CSV table of C-alpha atoms and ligand atoms in Angstrom, one decimal:
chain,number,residue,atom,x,y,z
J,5,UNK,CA,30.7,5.8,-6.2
J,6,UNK,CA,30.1,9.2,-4.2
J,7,UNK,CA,32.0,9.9,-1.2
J,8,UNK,CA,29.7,9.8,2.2
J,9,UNK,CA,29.8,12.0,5.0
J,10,UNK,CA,27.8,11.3,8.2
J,11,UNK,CA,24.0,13.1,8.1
J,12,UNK,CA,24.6,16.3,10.3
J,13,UNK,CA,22.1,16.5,13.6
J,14,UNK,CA,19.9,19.1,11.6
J,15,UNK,CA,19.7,17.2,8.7
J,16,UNK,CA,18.2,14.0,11.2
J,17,UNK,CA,16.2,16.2,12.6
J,18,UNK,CA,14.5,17.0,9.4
J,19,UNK,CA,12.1,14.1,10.5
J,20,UNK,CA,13.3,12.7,14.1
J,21,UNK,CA,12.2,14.7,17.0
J,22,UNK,CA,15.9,16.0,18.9
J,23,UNK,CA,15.1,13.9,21.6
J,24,UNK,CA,15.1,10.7,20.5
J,25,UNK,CA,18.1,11.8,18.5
J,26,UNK,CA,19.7,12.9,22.0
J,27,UNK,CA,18.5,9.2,23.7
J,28,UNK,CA,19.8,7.1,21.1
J,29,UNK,CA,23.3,8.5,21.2
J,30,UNK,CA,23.1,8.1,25.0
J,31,UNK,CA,22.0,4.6,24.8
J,32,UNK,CA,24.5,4.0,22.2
J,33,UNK,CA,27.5,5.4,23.6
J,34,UNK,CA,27.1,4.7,27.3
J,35,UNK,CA,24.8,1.2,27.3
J,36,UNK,CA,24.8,-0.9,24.5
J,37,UNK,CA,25.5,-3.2,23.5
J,38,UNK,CA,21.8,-4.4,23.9
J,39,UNK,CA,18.1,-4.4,22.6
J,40,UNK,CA,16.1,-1.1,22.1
J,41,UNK,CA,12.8,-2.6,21.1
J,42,UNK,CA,11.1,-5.8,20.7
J,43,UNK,CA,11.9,-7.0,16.9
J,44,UNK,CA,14.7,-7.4,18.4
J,45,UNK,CA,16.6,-4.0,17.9
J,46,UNK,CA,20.2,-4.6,18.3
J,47,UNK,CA,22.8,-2.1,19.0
J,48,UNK,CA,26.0,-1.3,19.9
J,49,UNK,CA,28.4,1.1,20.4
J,50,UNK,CA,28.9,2.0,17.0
J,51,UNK,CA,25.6,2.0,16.0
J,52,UNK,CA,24.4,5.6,16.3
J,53,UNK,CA,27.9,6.9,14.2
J,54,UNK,CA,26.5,4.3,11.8
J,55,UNK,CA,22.6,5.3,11.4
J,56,UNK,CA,24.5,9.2,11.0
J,57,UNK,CA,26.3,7.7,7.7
J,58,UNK,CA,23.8,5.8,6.4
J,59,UNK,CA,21.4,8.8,7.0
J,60,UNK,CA,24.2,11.0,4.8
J,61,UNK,CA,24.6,7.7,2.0
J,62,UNK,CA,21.1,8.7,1.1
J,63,UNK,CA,21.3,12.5,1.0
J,64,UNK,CA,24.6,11.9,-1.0
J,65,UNK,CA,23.1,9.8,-3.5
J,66,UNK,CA,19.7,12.0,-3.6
J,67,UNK,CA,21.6,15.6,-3.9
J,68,UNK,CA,23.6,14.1,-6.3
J,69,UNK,CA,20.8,13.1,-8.6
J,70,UNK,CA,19.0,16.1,-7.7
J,71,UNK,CA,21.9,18.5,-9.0
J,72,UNK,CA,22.5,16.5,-12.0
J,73,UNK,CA,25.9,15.2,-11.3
J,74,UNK,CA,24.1,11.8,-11.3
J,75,UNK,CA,21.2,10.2,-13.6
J,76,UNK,CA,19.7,8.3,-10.5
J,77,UNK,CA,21.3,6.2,-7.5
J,78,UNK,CA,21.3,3.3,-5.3
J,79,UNK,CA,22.0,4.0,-1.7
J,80,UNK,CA,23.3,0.8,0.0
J,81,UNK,CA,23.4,1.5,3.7
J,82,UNK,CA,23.0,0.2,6.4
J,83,UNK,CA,21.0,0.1,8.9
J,84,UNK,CA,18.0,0.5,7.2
J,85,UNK,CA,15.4,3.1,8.1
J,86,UNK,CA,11.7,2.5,6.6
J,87,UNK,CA,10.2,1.7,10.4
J,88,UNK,CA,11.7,4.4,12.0
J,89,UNK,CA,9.1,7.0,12.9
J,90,UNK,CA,9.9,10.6,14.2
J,91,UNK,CA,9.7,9.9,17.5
J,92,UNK,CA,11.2,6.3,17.8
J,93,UNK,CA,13.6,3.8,16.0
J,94,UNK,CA,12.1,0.4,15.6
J,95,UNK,CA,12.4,-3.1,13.3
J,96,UNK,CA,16.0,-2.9,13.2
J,97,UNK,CA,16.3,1.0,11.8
J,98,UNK,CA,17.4,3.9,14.0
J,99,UNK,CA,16.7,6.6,11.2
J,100,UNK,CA,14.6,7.2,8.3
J,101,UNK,CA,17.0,7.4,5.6
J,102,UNK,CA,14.5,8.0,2.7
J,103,UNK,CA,12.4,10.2,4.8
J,104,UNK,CA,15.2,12.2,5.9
J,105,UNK,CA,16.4,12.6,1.7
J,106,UNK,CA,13.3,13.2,1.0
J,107,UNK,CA,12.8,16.0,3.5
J,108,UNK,CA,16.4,17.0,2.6
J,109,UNK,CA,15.0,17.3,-1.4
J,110,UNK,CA,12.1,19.8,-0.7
J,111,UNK,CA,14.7,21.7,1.2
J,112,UNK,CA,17.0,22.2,-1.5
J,113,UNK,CA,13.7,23.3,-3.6
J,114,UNK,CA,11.5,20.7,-4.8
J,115,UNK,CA,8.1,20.5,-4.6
J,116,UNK,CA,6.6,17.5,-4.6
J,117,UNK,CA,8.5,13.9,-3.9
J,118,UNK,CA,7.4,10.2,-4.1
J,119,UNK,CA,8.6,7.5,-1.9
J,120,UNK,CA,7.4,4.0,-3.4
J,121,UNK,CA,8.4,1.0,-0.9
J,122,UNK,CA,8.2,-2.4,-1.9
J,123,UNK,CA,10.0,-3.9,1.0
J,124,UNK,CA,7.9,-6.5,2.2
J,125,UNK,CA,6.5,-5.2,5.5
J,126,UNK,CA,4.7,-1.9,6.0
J,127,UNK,CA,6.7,1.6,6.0
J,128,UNK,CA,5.2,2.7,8.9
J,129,UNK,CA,7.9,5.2,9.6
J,130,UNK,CA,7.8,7.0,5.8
J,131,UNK,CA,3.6,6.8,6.6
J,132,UNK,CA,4.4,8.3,10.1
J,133,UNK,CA,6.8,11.2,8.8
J,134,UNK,CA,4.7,12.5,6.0
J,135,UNK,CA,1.1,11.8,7.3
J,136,UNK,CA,0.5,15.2,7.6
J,137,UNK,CA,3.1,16.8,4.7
J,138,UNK,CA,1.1,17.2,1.3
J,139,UNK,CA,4.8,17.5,-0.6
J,140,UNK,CA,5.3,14.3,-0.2
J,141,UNK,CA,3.1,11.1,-1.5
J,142,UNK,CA,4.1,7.2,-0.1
J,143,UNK,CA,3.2,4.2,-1.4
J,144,UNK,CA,3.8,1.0,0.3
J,145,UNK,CA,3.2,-2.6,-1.0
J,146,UNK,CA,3.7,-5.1,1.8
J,147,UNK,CA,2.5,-8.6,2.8
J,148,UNK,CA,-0.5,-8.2,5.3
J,149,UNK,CA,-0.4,-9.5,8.6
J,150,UNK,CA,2.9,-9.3,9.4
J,151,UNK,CA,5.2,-7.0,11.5
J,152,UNK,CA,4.9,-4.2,12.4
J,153,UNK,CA,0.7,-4.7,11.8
J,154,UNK,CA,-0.2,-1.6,9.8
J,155,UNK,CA,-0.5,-0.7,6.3
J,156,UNK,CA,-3.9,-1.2,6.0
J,157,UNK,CA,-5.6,0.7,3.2
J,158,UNK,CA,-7.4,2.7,5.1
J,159,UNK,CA,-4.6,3.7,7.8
J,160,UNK,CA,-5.2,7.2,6.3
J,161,UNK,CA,-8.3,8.3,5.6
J,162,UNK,CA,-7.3,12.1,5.6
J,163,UNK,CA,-5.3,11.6,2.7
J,164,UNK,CA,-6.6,9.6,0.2
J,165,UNK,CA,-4.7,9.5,-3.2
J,166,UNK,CA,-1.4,10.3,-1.2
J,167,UNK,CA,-1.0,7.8,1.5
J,168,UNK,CA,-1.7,4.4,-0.2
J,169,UNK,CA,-1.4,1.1,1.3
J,170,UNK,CA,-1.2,-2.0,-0.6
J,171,UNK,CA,-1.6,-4.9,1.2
J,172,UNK,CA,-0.7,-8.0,-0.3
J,173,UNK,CA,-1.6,-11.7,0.1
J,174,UNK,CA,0.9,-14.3,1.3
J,175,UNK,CA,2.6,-15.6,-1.7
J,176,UNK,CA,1.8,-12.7,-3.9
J,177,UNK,CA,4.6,-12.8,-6.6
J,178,UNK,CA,5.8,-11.2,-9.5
J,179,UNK,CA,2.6,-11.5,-11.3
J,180,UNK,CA,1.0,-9.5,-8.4
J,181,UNK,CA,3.6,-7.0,-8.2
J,182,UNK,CA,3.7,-6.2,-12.4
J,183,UNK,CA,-0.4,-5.6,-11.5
J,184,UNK,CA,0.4,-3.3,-8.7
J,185,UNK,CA,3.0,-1.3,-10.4
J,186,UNK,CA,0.7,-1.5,-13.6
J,187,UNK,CA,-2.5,-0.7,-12.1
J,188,UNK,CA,-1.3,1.5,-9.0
J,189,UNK,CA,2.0,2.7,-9.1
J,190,UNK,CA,1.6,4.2,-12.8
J,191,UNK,CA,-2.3,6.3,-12.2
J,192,UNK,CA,-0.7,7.3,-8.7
J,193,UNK,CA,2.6,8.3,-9.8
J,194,UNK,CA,0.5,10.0,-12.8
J,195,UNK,CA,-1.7,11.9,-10.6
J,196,UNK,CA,0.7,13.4,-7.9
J,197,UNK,CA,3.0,14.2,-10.7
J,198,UNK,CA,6.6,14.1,-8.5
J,199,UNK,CA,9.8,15.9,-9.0
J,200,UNK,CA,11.6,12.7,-7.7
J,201,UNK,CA,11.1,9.3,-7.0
J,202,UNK,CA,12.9,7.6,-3.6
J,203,UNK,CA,12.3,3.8,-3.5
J,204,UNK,CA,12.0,2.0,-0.3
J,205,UNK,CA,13.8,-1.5,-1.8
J,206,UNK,CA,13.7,-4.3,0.4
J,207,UNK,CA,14.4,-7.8,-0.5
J,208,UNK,CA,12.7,-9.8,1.8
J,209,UNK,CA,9.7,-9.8,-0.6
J,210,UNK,CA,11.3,-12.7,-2.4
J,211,UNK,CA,9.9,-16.1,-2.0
J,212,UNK,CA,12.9,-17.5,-0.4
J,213,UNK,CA,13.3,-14.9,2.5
J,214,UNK,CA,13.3,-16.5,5.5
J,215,UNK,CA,10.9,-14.5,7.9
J,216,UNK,CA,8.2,-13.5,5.3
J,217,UNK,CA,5.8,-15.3,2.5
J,218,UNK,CA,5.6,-13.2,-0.3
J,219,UNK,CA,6.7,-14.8,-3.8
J,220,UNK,CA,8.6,-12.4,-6.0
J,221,UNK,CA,11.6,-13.9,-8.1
J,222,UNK,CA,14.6,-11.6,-9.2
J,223,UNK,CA,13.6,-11.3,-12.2
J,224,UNK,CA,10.2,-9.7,-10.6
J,225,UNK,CA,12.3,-7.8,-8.7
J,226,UNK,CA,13.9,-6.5,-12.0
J,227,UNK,CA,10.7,-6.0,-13.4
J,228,UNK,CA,9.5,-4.2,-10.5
J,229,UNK,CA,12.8,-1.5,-11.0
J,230,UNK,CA,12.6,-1.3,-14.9
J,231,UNK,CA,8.7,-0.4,-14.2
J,232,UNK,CA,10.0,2.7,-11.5
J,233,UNK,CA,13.0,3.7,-13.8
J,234,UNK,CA,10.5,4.0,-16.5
J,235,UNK,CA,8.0,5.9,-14.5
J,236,UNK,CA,11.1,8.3,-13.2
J,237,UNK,CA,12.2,8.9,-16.8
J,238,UNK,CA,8.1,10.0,-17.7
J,239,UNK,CA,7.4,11.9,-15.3
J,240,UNK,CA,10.9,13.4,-13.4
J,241,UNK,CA,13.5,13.5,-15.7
J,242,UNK,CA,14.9,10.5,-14.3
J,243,UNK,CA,15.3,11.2,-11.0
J,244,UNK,CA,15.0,8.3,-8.7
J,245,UNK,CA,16.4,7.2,-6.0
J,246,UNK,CA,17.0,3.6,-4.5
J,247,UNK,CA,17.6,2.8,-0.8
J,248,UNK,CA,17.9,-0.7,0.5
J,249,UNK,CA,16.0,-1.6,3.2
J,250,UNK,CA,15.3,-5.0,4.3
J,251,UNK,CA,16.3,-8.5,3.1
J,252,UNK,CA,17.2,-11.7,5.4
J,253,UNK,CA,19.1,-13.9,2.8
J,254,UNK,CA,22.2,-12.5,1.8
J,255,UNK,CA,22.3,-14.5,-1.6
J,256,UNK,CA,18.6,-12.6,-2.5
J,257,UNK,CA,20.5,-9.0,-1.4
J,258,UNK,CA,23.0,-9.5,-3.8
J,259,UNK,CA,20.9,-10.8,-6.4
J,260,UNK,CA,18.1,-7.7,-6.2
J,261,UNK,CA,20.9,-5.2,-5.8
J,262,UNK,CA,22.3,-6.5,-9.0
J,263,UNK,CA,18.3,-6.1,-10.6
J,264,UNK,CA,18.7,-2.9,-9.5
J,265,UNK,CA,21.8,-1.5,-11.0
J,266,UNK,CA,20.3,-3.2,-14.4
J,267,UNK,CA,17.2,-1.1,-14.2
J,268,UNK,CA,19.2,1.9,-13.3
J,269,UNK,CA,21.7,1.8,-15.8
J,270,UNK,CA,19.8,0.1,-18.5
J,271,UNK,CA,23.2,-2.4,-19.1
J,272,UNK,CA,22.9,-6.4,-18.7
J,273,UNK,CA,20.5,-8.5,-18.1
J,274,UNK,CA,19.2,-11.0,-15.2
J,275,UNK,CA,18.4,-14.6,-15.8
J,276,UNK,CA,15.3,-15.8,-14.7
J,277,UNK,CA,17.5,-18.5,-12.1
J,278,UNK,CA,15.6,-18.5,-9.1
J,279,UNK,CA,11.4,-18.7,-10.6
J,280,UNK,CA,8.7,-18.9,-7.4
J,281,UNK,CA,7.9,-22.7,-7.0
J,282,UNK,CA,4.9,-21.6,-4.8
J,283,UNK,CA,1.4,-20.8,-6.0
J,284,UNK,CA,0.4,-17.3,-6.7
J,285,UNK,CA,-3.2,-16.0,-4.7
J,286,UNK,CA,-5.4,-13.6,-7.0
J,287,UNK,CA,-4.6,-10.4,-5.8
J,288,UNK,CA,-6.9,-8.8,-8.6
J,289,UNK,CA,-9.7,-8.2,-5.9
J,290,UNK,CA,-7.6,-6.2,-3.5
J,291,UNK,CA,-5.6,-4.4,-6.4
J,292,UNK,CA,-9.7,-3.3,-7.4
J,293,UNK,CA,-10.3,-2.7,-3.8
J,294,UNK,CA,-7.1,-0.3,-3.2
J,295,UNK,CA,-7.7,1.8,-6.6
J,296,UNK,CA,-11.4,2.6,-5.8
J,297,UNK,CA,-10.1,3.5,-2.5
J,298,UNK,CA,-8.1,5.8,-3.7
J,299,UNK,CA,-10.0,7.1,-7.4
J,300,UNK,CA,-7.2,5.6,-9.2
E,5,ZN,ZN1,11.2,-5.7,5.5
């Protein structure tokens, strides 16, 4: 556990333009409650002190694994951040927690950085911040289809082998996702060579959730996190970062977040309690289709 202090205005302005920054406080402060866009957006008074300190949970956990005094880290905040794009909070998230660690990372001297996100819908926001920043390679595996409508492989032709879109079938599940880290994750992860790893973790990717079709179990969801630890401990000494993002049934929260703290520390073990009861699509064709895409 690492003490949290809110993200200072420079820091969220790392990768959100000053003036939304400005606009949200005033909305916060002086008119909510209420709706700031259609997903429906909810805020209230509080929530522009709370996007600061979730903001800062993530530059916590990533300085802290950066300077050593932690192996790797799971950020649990709240609210989320992956649709936020520089200049406008959307799909529940007011600021881009991982973009703004990420941003904070290369600051404090890195390099290169990697944000993987396997949150069932499309990081537009991540894609948004670093469409144009060559330190900084995304990956995002979502269902197609579904909000917010991007994340298409081809959203970014400019920068193939750096901005790579998987989009999945409905009821892809954990055999999908092992080919996906297997076949895309690990060449891309091998070919941009990061000093860090920041995971985008959502759990509305399992087959329960109830506002997407996707089929992953927790145990694929503990697969999914041994496969990134592993990767992290190849390629960048470790260093990885998870930050929850989405995930509509509390029950599959707890249970990912627990998948994740296995993978992370290496200690216990998941039972395979909640298996997919749905029938997987063959995502091999699109899994071909994104690594020619990309040269992978
Ligand atoms: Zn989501």
């Amino acid at each position: 556990m690492l003490d949290v202090k809110p993200a200072s205005r420079d820091e969220i302005s790392l990768v959100h333009h000053p003036k939304l920054v400005s606009t949200l406080e005033r909305i916060c402060r002086e008119e909510a409650p209420g709706i700031i866009d259609y997903a429906p957006t909810y805020v209230t008074q509080s929530s522009f002190d709370d996007a600061l300190l979730a903001a800062g949970g993530v530059i916590t956990c990533s300085r802290a694994v950066l300077n050593g005094d932690a192996n790797n880290a799971f950020a649990i905040v709240r609210p989320p951040g992956h649709h936020a794009e520089p200049d406008r909070a959307m799909g529940f998230c007011i600021f881009n927690n991982i973009a703004i660690a990420a941003r904070d990372a290369l600051a404090h001297g890195l390099d290169r950085v990697m944000v993987i996100d396997y949150d069932a819908h499309h990081g537009n926001g991540t894609q948004a911040a670093f469409l144009n920043d060559d330190r900084v390679a995304f990956l995002s595996a979502h269902q197609w289809g579904i909000y917010p409508g991007t994340g298409w492989l081809t959203d970014a032709p400019h920068a193939r082998g750096r901005i790579v879109n998987v989009p999945l079938l409905a009821y892809a599940g954990d055999q999908a996702y092992e080919q996906v880290a297997d076949q895309i994750f690990k060449p891309f992860v091998e070919a941009f060579k990061p000093q860090m790893i920041f995971v985008s973790v959502g759990f509305d990717a399992h087959w329960s959730d109830p506002i997407t079709m996707l089929g992953l179990s927790t145990q694929g969801y503990l697969t999914l996190a041994k496969k990134v630890v592993a990767l992290a401990e190849e390629h960048c000494g470790g260093k990885i970062v998870f930050v929850l993002e989405g995930g509509y049934d509390p029950l599959n929260v707890a249970n990912g977040s627990e998948a994740v703290f296995i993978a992370a520390t290496g200690k216990g073990e998941s039972e395979a309690r909640d298996p997919n009861p749905h029938k997987e699509p063959d995502c091999e064709s699109r899994i071909d289709e994104v690594r020619k895409w990309h040269g992978f």
